[in-house]
Amino acid sequence: MLSIPLPFIAGLVFVLVIHHSLKGVEARGSRRYFLAFLVLYALQGMIVGIHFGYGVAALAPVQPVTASIMPPLAYLAFRGLTDVDVPKPWHHFWPPVLMILAIFLLPVLIDPLLLVIFLAYGVALWRLTRTDGEEMMTQASLQRMRPAFRAARLTAALMFLFAASDAGIAIYAVFRGTAIVPSVVAIINLLALAASLLFSMAPVVPDASRTIGKRAAASNPQDEAIVGRVLAALEDGNLYRDENLSLARIARKAGIPARDLSSAINRSAGLNVSQFVNNRRIAEACRLLEETGKSATSIMLEAGFSTKSNFNREFRRVTGMSPRQWRAKIRKERGAKSANS
């Protein structure tokens, strides 16, 4: 009886997790890379599963070629979420070309070449996430910056895992043969599956290192001027209410480079960009809670939030209480004033 290969399941779960993390992200030029990467990752899981699970040796030459395409695609996809253009992206398609040449001319180079490709792009992607933390994802909406950042970290970690496992399998096969390779492949995919599931279940919380919580001492008049321009940009057409608002869009509207804008807000307001915008959204939510009888959900959407969890978390961060408690407090204070008058 046919069974579903474990690598295919692991690949499918990873694809679904990454797709969910990047839901709503519409970065310029990045979408096609993400789509190609995710489709290829699922396909690779199927190829590995059929190759080792059912012994289809004809797929052996295909597997390293598809594997060599994924790291460049992943790097180009996540790089597209930043505000830095990729010069000559076609350079990143040399790995599969070199892999095809190795398959036909020097098969002994296949495993070393895969190791280099996965390590090189794993390091490149990890270094990319070291730049400005989650705020490197300037093209993603503010509420998707953190999930996109975590997805990039997960992808880089899996590249390191696959690089180490492929190297280990190749070395073991030279001295001990390939009898246990299918079992090792299964274990590796179980690890990848576990990592993807843990990633999907872990709560998305703000980066503590970016949450200062009070006015920074290093603020200066130039920072104050930048913050003023950002505030004006957010008020123009009620831009702050757009739930898909991104750092890149704010920067274009204010006419300030994204990195300068982010740094100025960090220093001047003691907040990251997402918190800064959410402060304005919470102020609007408070006004609507006080002046209207609209439900908290309606107010949440009108203020620019798309999820209750994010709205409640940010509301409590700013006011110290839930929306319902805040509305009750305002009504109680209003009733006390009426009674005294």
mmCIF file of C-alpha atoms in Angstrom:
data_model
loop_
_atom_site.group_PDB
_atom_site.id
_atom_site.type_symbol
_atom_site.label_atom_id
_atom_site.label_comp_id
_atom_site.label_asym_id
_atom_site.label_seq_id
_atom_site.Cartn_x
_atom_site.Cartn_y
_atom_site.Cartn_z
ATOM 1 C CA MET A 1 0.000 0.000 0.000
ATOM 2 C CA LEU A 2 1.297 3.455 -0.882
ATOM 3 C CA SER A 3 2.207 5.805 1.965
ATOM 4 C CA ILE A 4 2.973 9.512 2.022
ATOM 5 C CA PRO A 5 6.757 10.051 2.260
ATOM 6 C CA LEU A 6 7.881 11.845 5.430
ATOM 7 C CA PRO A 7 10.049 14.385 3.523
ATOM 8 C CA PHE A 8 6.965 15.462 1.576
ATOM 9 C CA ILE A 9 5.017 15.979 4.821
ATOM 10 C CA ALA A 10 7.914 17.953 6.345
ATOM 11 C CA GLY A 11 8.203 20.045 3.187
ATOM 12 C CA LEU A 12 4.471 20.700 3.060
ATOM 13 C CA VAL A 13 4.331 21.750 6.717
ATOM 14 C CA PHE A 14 7.274 24.123 6.242
ATOM 15 C CA VAL A 15 5.625 25.642 3.162
ATOM 16 C CA LEU A 16 2.344 26.174 5.009
ATOM 17 C CA VAL A 17 4.117 27.729 8.018
ATOM 18 C CA ILE A 18 6.146 30.142 5.904
ATOM 19 C CA HIS A 19 3.123 31.006 3.764
ATOM 20 C CA HIS A 20 1.147 31.843 6.911
ATOM 21 C CA SER A 21 3.999 33.969 8.277
ATOM 22 C CA LEU A 22 4.128 35.960 5.042
ATOM 23 C CA LYS A 23 0.372 36.244 4.610
ATOM 24 C CA GLY A 24 -0.463 39.706 3.323
ATOM 25 C CA VAL A 25 3.142 40.549 2.447
ATOM 26 C CA GLU A 26 3.169 42.033 -1.038
ATOM 27 C CA ALA A 27 6.760 43.176 -1.446
ATOM 28 C CA ARG A 28 7.877 44.436 -4.831
ATOM 29 C CA GLY A 29 9.501 41.597 -6.786
ATOM 30 C CA SER A 30 9.677 39.330 -3.740
ATOM 31 C CA ARG A 31 6.398 37.487 -4.249
ATOM 32 C CA ARG A 32 7.526 35.562 -7.321
ATOM 33 C CA TYR A 33 10.680 34.406 -5.518
ATOM 34 C CA PHE A 34 8.670 33.282 -2.495
ATOM 35 C CA LEU A 35 6.170 31.436 -4.659
ATOM 36 C CA ALA A 36 8.933 29.681 -6.600
ATOM 37 C CA PHE A 37 10.810 28.840 -3.378
ATOM 38 C CA LEU A 38 7.785 27.412 -1.589
ATOM 39 C CA VAL A 39 6.642 25.365 -4.581
ATOM 40 C CA LEU A 40 10.160 24.045 -5.105
ATOM 41 C CA TYR A 41 10.564 23.216 -1.391
ATOM 42 C CA ALA A 42 7.379 21.126 -1.446
ATOM 43 C CA LEU A 43 8.515 19.496 -4.682
ATOM 44 C CA GLN A 44 11.908 18.725 -3.182
ATOM 45 C CA GLY A 45 10.240 16.968 -0.270
ATOM 46 C CA MET A 46 8.319 14.839 -2.738
ATOM 47 C CA ILE A 47 11.452 14.040 -4.760
ATOM 48 C CA VAL A 48 13.443 13.048 -1.657
ATOM 49 C CA GLY A 49 10.547 10.994 -0.331
ATOM 50 C CA ILE A 50 10.007 9.088 -3.573
ATOM 51 C CA HIS A 51 13.751 8.630 -4.093
ATOM 52 C CA PHE A 52 14.513 7.174 -0.669
ATOM 53 C CA GLY A 53 11.035 5.929 0.261
ATOM 54 C CA TYR A 54 10.326 3.999 -2.910
ATOM 55 C CA GLY A 55 13.820 3.569 -4.287
ATOM 56 C CA VAL A 56 13.229 5.494 -7.517
ATOM 57 C CA ALA A 57 16.867 5.888 -8.532
ATOM 58 C CA ALA A 58 15.968 7.922 -11.625
ATOM 59 C CA LEU A 59 15.371 10.930 -9.365
ATOM 60 C CA ALA A 60 18.911 10.835 -7.973
ATOM 61 C CA PRO A 61 20.314 13.341 -10.544
ATOM 62 C CA VAL A 62 17.297 15.653 -10.155
ATOM 63 C CA GLN A 63 17.504 15.949 -6.370
ATOM 64 C CA PRO A 64 20.787 17.939 -6.133
ATOM 65 C CA VAL A 65 19.695 20.337 -8.907
ATOM 66 C CA THR A 66 16.413 21.258 -7.215
ATOM 67 C CA ALA A 67 18.222 21.454 -3.869
ATOM 68 C CA SER A 68 20.772 23.920 -5.286
ATOM 69 C CA ILE A 69 18.025 26.250 -6.521
ATOM 70 C CA MET A 70 16.263 26.691 -3.170
ATOM 71 C CA PRO A 71 18.890 28.651 -1.176
ATOM 72 C CA PRO A 72 19.275 31.412 -3.820
ATOM 73 C CA LEU A 73 15.488 31.683 -4.161
ATOM 74 C CA ALA A 74 15.052 31.953 -0.386
ATOM 75 C CA TYR A 75 17.730 34.635 -0.132
ATOM 76 C CA LEU A 76 16.289 36.668 -3.020
ATOM 77 C CA ALA A 77 12.787 36.371 -1.548
ATOM 78 C CA PHE A 78 13.700 37.649 1.912
ATOM 79 C CA ARG A 79 16.107 40.232 0.494
ATOM 80 C CA GLY A 80 13.129 41.590 -1.450
ATOM 81 C CA LEU A 81 11.453 42.479 1.860
ATOM 82 C CA THR A 82 14.238 44.928 2.699
ATOM 83 C CA ASP A 83 14.829 48.380 1.256
ATOM 84 C CA VAL A 84 18.044 47.285 -0.470
ATOM 85 C CA ASP A 85 17.786 46.282 -4.120
ATOM 86 C CA VAL A 86 19.483 43.094 -5.278
ATOM 87 C CA PRO A 87 22.140 43.965 -7.873
ATOM 88 C CA LYS A 88 22.174 41.544 -10.811
ATOM 89 C CA PRO A 89 19.907 38.864 -9.288
ATOM 90 C CA TRP A 90 20.745 36.520 -12.156
ATOM 91 C CA HIS A 91 24.135 35.967 -10.491
ATOM 92 C CA HIS A 92 22.309 33.910 -7.884
ATOM 93 C CA PHE A 93 21.329 31.305 -10.455
ATOM 94 C CA TRP A 94 24.899 30.117 -10.959
ATOM 95 C CA PRO A 95 24.549 27.419 -8.234
ATOM 96 C CA PRO A 96 22.120 25.204 -10.220
ATOM 97 C CA VAL A 97 24.202 25.735 -13.365
ATOM 98 C CA LEU A 98 27.331 24.606 -11.539
ATOM 99 C CA MET A 99 25.407 21.683 -10.064
ATOM 100 C CA ILE A 100 24.287 20.481 -13.504
ATOM 101 C CA LEU A 101 27.871 20.697 -14.745
ATOM 102 C CA ALA A 102 29.069 18.724 -11.712
ATOM 103 C CA ILE A 103 26.460 15.998 -12.295
ATOM 104 C CA PHE A 104 27.600 15.434 -15.880
ATOM 105 C CA LEU A 105 31.324 16.175 -15.570
ATOM 106 C CA LEU A 106 32.498 15.711 -11.968
ATOM 107 C CA PRO A 107 29.934 13.849 -9.814
ATOM 108 C CA VAL A 108 32.421 13.794 -6.938
ATOM 109 C CA LEU A 109 31.814 17.545 -6.523
ATOM 110 C CA ILE A 110 28.047 17.249 -6.010
ATOM 111 C CA ASP A 111 28.089 16.909 -2.212
ATOM 112 C CA PRO A 112 30.833 19.511 -1.563
ATOM 113 C CA LEU A 113 29.039 21.940 -3.879
ATOM 114 C CA LEU A 114 25.723 21.462 -2.060
ATOM 115 C CA LEU A 115 27.493 22.035 1.257
ATOM 116 C CA VAL A 116 29.007 25.306 0.015
ATOM 117 C CA ILE A 117 25.702 26.530 -1.461
ATOM 118 C CA PHE A 118 23.653 25.861 1.675
ATOM 119 C CA LEU A 119 26.295 27.248 4.029
ATOM 120 C CA ALA A 120 26.953 30.358 1.931
ATOM 121 C CA TYR A 121 23.285 31.295 1.579
ATOM 122 C CA GLY A 122 22.503 30.298 5.143
ATOM 123 C CA VAL A 123 25.192 32.697 6.372
ATOM 124 C CA ALA A 124 24.049 35.405 3.940
ATOM 125 C CA LEU A 125 20.436 35.123 5.088
ATOM 126 C CA TRP A 126 21.414 35.030 8.773
ATOM 127 C CA ARG A 127 23.586 38.120 8.336
ATOM 128 C CA LEU A 128 20.673 39.812 6.614
ATOM 129 C CA THR A 129 18.542 39.263 9.725
ATOM 130 C CA ARG A 130 21.287 40.760 11.893
ATOM 131 C CA THR A 131 20.751 44.172 10.279
ATOM 132 C CA ASP A 132 18.295 46.296 12.294
ATOM 133 C CA GLY A 133 16.436 43.258 13.593
ATOM 134 C CA GLU A 134 12.843 42.873 12.468
ATOM 135 C CA GLU A 135 12.807 46.424 11.106
ATOM 136 C CA MET A 136 14.934 45.230 8.206
ATOM 137 C CA MET A 137 11.627 43.963 6.744
ATOM 138 C CA THR A 138 10.722 47.414 5.500
ATOM 139 C CA GLN A 139 8.476 46.171 2.685
ATOM 140 C CA ALA A 140 6.302 44.027 4.947
ATOM 141 C CA SER A 141 3.333 45.537 6.749
ATOM 142 C CA LEU A 142 4.164 46.602 10.295
ATOM 143 C CA GLN A 143 2.191 43.710 11.779
ATOM 144 C CA ARG A 144 3.975 41.198 9.504
ATOM 145 C CA MET A 145 7.513 42.468 10.105
ATOM 146 C CA ARG A 146 8.106 40.220 13.097
ATOM 147 C CA PRO A 147 6.661 37.025 11.534
ATOM 148 C CA ALA A 148 8.623 37.658 8.315
ATOM 149 C CA PHE A 149 11.799 38.203 10.329
ATOM 150 C CA ARG A 150 11.252 34.953 12.238
ATOM 151 C CA ALA A 151 10.530 33.111 8.989
ATOM 152 C CA ALA A 152 13.869 34.303 7.601
ATOM 153 C CA ARG A 153 15.647 33.056 10.729
ATOM 154 C CA LEU A 154 13.903 29.667 10.490
ATOM 155 C CA THR A 155 14.853 29.325 6.817
ATOM 156 C CA ALA A 156 18.491 30.160 7.552
ATOM 157 C CA ALA A 157 18.563 27.639 10.414
ATOM 158 C CA LEU A 158 17.166 24.912 8.165
ATOM 159 C CA MET A 159 19.838 25.709 5.573
ATOM 160 C CA PHE A 160 22.494 25.080 8.235
ATOM 161 C CA LEU A 161 20.720 21.843 9.254
ATOM 162 C CA PHE A 162 20.577 20.544 5.692
ATOM 163 C CA ALA A 163 24.183 21.572 5.017
ATOM 164 C CA ALA A 164 25.430 19.728 8.105
ATOM 165 C CA SER A 165 23.269 16.667 7.435
ATOM 166 C CA ASP A 166 24.253 16.399 3.778
ATOM 167 C CA ALA A 167 27.929 16.665 4.694
ATOM 168 C CA GLY A 168 27.533 14.047 7.410
ATOM 169 C CA ILE A 169 25.673 11.650 5.123
ATOM 170 C CA ALA A 170 28.271 12.064 2.354
ATOM 171 C CA ILE A 171 31.182 11.379 4.733
ATOM 172 C CA TYR A 172 29.428 8.396 6.303
ATOM 173 C CA ALA A 173 28.569 6.919 2.888
ATOM 174 C CA VAL A 174 32.227 7.015 1.836
ATOM 175 C CA PHE A 175 33.339 4.851 4.785
ATOM 176 C CA ARG A 176 30.242 2.823 5.716
ATOM 177 C CA GLY A 177 28.027 2.719 2.633
ATOM 178 C CA THR A 178 24.504 4.001 2.017
ATOM 179 C CA ALA A 179 22.418 1.397 3.840
ATOM 180 C CA ILE A 180 21.223 3.739 6.599
ATOM 181 C CA VAL A 181 20.861 6.856 4.432
ATOM 182 C CA PRO A 182 17.027 6.576 4.161
ATOM 183 C CA SER A 183 16.755 6.350 7.955
ATOM 184 C CA VAL A 184 19.025 9.366 8.429
ATOM 185 C CA VAL A 185 17.014 11.338 5.868
ATOM 186 C CA ALA A 186 13.865 10.491 7.824
ATOM 187 C CA ILE A 187 15.421 11.730 11.085
ATOM 188 C CA ILE A 188 16.550 14.972 9.440
ATOM 189 C CA ASN A 189 13.071 15.587 8.076
ATOM 190 C CA LEU A 190 11.585 14.870 11.497
ATOM 191 C CA LEU A 191 13.859 17.587 12.899
ATOM 192 C CA ALA A 192 12.780 19.996 10.146
ATOM 193 C CA LEU A 193 9.140 19.097 10.794
ATOM 194 C CA ALA A 194 9.552 19.658 14.543
ATOM 195 C CA ALA A 195 11.272 23.008 13.966
ATOM 196 C CA SER A 196 8.472 24.154 11.648
ATOM 197 C CA LEU A 197 5.754 23.084 14.093
ATOM 198 C CA LEU A 198 7.477 24.757 17.060
ATOM 199 C CA PHE A 199 7.884 27.891 14.979
ATOM 200 C CA SER A 200 4.185 27.916 14.076
ATOM 201 C CA MET A 201 3.109 27.451 17.715
ATOM 202 C CA ALA A 202 5.509 29.989 19.242
ATOM 203 C CA PRO A 203 3.753 33.280 20.059
ATOM 204 C CA VAL A 204 4.761 36.272 17.959
ATOM 205 C CA VAL A 205 5.885 38.805 20.547
ATOM 206 C CA PRO A 206 7.745 42.087 20.034
ATOM 207 C CA ASP A 207 11.525 41.970 20.147
ATOM 208 C CA ALA A 208 12.409 43.013 23.693
ATOM 209 C CA SER A 209 15.648 44.566 22.534
ATOM 210 C CA ARG A 210 13.635 47.018 20.380
ATOM 211 C CA THR A 211 11.159 47.909 23.112
ATOM 212 C CA ILE A 212 12.692 50.695 25.155
ATOM 213 C CA GLY A 213 9.528 51.961 26.793
ATOM 214 C CA LYS A 214 10.748 55.474 27.615
ATOM 215 C CA ARG A 215 12.252 58.452 25.880
ATOM 216 C CA ALA A 216 15.851 57.763 24.879
ATOM 217 C CA ALA A 217 18.608 60.019 26.154
ATOM 218 C CA ALA A 218 20.351 60.216 22.762
ATOM 219 C CA SER A 219 17.543 62.175 21.090
ATOM 220 C CA ASN A 220 18.492 65.402 19.269
ATOM 221 C CA PRO A 221 16.730 68.208 17.352
ATOM 222 C CA GLN A 222 17.294 66.418 14.059
ATOM 223 C CA ASP A 223 15.529 63.338 15.404
ATOM 224 C CA GLU A 224 12.658 65.502 16.632
ATOM 225 C CA ALA A 225 12.318 67.014 13.161
ATOM 226 C CA ILE A 226 12.194 63.566 11.562
ATOM 227 C CA VAL A 227 9.580 62.391 14.056
ATOM 228 C CA GLY A 228 7.523 65.492 13.258
ATOM 229 C CA ARG A 229 7.605 64.665 9.564
ATOM 230 C CA VAL A 230 6.605 61.089 10.304
ATOM 231 C CA LEU A 231 3.651 62.253 12.402
ATOM 232 C CA ALA A 232 2.540 64.547 9.600
ATOM 233 C CA ALA A 233 2.820 61.697 7.095
ATOM 234 C CA LEU A 234 0.743 59.401 9.311
ATOM 235 C CA GLU A 235 -2.006 62.015 9.651
ATOM 236 C CA ASP A 236 -2.115 62.748 5.928
ATOM 237 C CA GLY A 237 -5.213 60.936 4.725
ATOM 238 C CA ASN A 238 -5.284 58.976 8.000
ATOM 239 C CA LEU A 239 -2.430 56.852 6.718
ATOM 240 C CA TYR A 240 -1.942 55.319 10.159
ATOM 241 C CA ARG A 241 -5.288 53.506 9.793
ATOM 242 C CA ASP A 242 -4.038 51.372 6.905
ATOM 243 C CA GLU A 243 -3.591 47.867 8.333
ATOM 244 C CA ASN A 244 -1.088 47.036 5.555
ATOM 245 C CA LEU A 245 1.078 50.068 6.294
ATOM 246 C CA SER A 246 4.796 49.300 5.973
ATOM 247 C CA LEU A 247 7.958 51.043 7.102
ATOM 248 C CA ALA A 248 8.938 51.551 3.462
ATOM 249 C CA ARG A 249 5.647 53.279 2.702
ATOM 250 C CA ILE A 250 5.960 55.607 5.711
ATOM 251 C CA ALA A 251 9.520 56.438 4.654
ATOM 252 C CA ARG A 252 8.417 57.281 1.101
ATOM 253 C CA LYS A 253 5.539 59.401 2.387
ATOM 254 C CA ALA A 254 7.800 61.311 4.794
ATOM 255 C CA GLY A 255 10.660 61.541 2.306
ATOM 256 C CA ILE A 256 13.139 59.977 4.733
ATOM 257 C CA PRO A 257 15.280 56.837 4.294
ATOM 258 C CA ALA A 258 13.726 53.941 6.212
ATOM 259 C CA ARG A 259 16.819 53.314 8.336
ATOM 260 C CA ASP A 260 17.132 56.998 9.338
ATOM 261 C CA LEU A 261 13.426 57.131 10.150
ATOM 262 C CA SER A 262 13.603 54.015 12.305
ATOM 263 C CA SER A 263 16.714 55.173 14.173
ATOM 264 C CA ALA A 264 15.249 58.625 14.865
ATOM 265 C CA ILE A 265 12.049 57.148 16.322
ATOM 266 C CA ASN A 266 14.060 54.703 18.442
ATOM 267 C CA ARG A 267 16.163 57.508 19.889
ATOM 268 C CA SER A 268 13.516 60.197 20.194
ATOM 269 C CA ALA A 269 10.422 58.275 21.240
ATOM 270 C CA GLY A 270 12.054 55.207 22.782
ATOM 271 C CA LEU A 271 9.862 52.987 20.606
ATOM 272 C CA ASN A 272 10.205 50.909 17.486
ATOM 273 C CA VAL A 273 8.308 51.996 14.384
ATOM 274 C CA SER A 274 5.493 49.515 14.873
ATOM 275 C CA GLN A 275 4.889 50.691 18.453
ATOM 276 C CA PHE A 276 5.099 54.323 17.359
ATOM 277 C CA VAL A 277 2.369 53.842 14.756
ATOM 278 C CA ASN A 278 0.316 51.714 17.118
ATOM 279 C CA ASN A 279 0.437 54.492 19.723
ATOM 280 C CA ARG A 280 -1.413 56.699 17.237
ATOM 281 C CA ARG A 281 -3.845 53.894 16.450
ATOM 282 C CA ILE A 282 -4.532 53.319 20.154
ATOM 283 C CA ALA A 283 -5.158 57.051 20.636
ATOM 284 C CA GLU A 284 -7.800 56.846 17.912
ATOM 285 C CA ALA A 285 -9.248 53.703 19.474
ATOM 286 C CA CYS A 286 -9.505 55.468 22.836
ATOM 287 C CA ARG A 287 -11.322 58.379 21.200
ATOM 288 C CA LEU A 288 -13.791 56.058 19.525
ATOM 289 C CA LEU A 289 -14.342 54.076 22.728
ATOM 290 C CA GLU A 290 -15.131 57.306 24.560
ATOM 291 C CA GLU A 291 -17.192 59.116 21.928
ATOM 292 C CA THR A 292 -19.077 56.275 20.219
ATOM 293 C CA GLY A 293 -20.958 53.138 21.130
ATOM 294 C CA LYS A 294 -19.198 51.029 18.521
ATOM 295 C CA SER A 295 -18.001 47.571 19.452
ATOM 296 C CA ALA A 296 -14.360 46.972 20.282
ATOM 297 C CA THR A 297 -13.983 44.873 17.133
ATOM 298 C CA SER A 298 -15.312 47.647 14.893
ATOM 299 C CA ILE A 299 -13.058 50.166 16.597
ATOM 300 C CA MET A 300 -10.087 47.822 16.263
ATOM 301 C CA LEU A 301 -10.553 47.625 12.494
ATOM 302 C CA GLU A 302 -11.259 51.335 12.118
ATOM 303 C CA ALA A 303 -8.086 52.235 14.024
ATOM 304 C CA GLY A 304 -5.908 50.092 11.742
ATOM 305 C CA PHE A 305 -5.560 46.758 13.543
ATOM 306 C CA SER A 306 -6.451 43.464 11.885
ATOM 307 C CA THR A 307 -6.191 40.991 14.776
ATOM 308 C CA LYS A 308 -7.675 41.094 18.254
ATOM 309 C CA SER A 309 -4.545 39.694 19.854
ATOM 310 C CA ASN A 310 -2.359 42.499 18.499
ATOM 311 C CA PHE A 311 -4.972 45.148 19.305
ATOM 312 C CA ASN A 312 -5.457 43.968 22.893
ATOM 313 C CA ARG A 313 -1.720 43.602 23.476
ATOM 314 C CA GLU A 314 -0.932 47.070 22.164
ATOM 315 C CA PHE A 315 -3.914 48.636 23.939
ATOM 316 C CA ARG A 316 -2.740 47.189 27.246
ATOM 317 C CA ARG A 317 0.839 48.309 26.548
ATOM 318 C CA VAL A 318 -0.278 51.910 26.033
ATOM 319 C CA THR A 319 -3.108 52.258 28.577
ATOM 320 C CA GLY A 320 -2.356 49.501 31.080
ATOM 321 C CA MET A 321 -5.836 47.986 30.672
ATOM 322 C CA SER A 322 -8.072 46.236 28.175
ATOM 323 C CA PRO A 323 -10.413 48.185 25.820
ATOM 324 C CA ARG A 324 -13.430 47.068 27.865
ATOM 325 C CA GLN A 325 -11.829 48.167 31.132
ATOM 326 C CA TRP A 326 -10.815 51.499 29.604
ATOM 327 C CA ARG A 327 -14.333 52.202 28.337
ATOM 328 C CA ALA A 328 -15.812 51.268 31.728
ATOM 329 C CA LYS A 329 -13.329 53.586 33.460
ATOM 330 C CA ILE A 330 -14.210 56.497 31.167
ATOM 331 C CA ARG A 331 -17.942 55.967 31.677
ATOM 332 C CA LYS A 332 -17.488 55.779 35.432
ATOM 333 C CA GLU A 333 -15.495 59.015 35.457
ATOM 334 C CA ARG A 334 -18.094 60.663 33.242
ATOM 335 C CA GLY A 335 -20.894 59.488 35.579
ATOM 336 C CA ALA A 336 -19.022 60.834 38.618
ATOM 337 C CA LYS A 337 -18.618 64.243 36.962
ATOM 338 C CA SER A 338 -22.306 64.362 36.113
ATOM 339 C CA ALA A 339 -23.257 63.501 39.691
ATOM 340 C CA ASN A 340 -20.977 66.190 41.117
ATOM 341 C CA SER A 341 -22.367 68.802 38.791
#
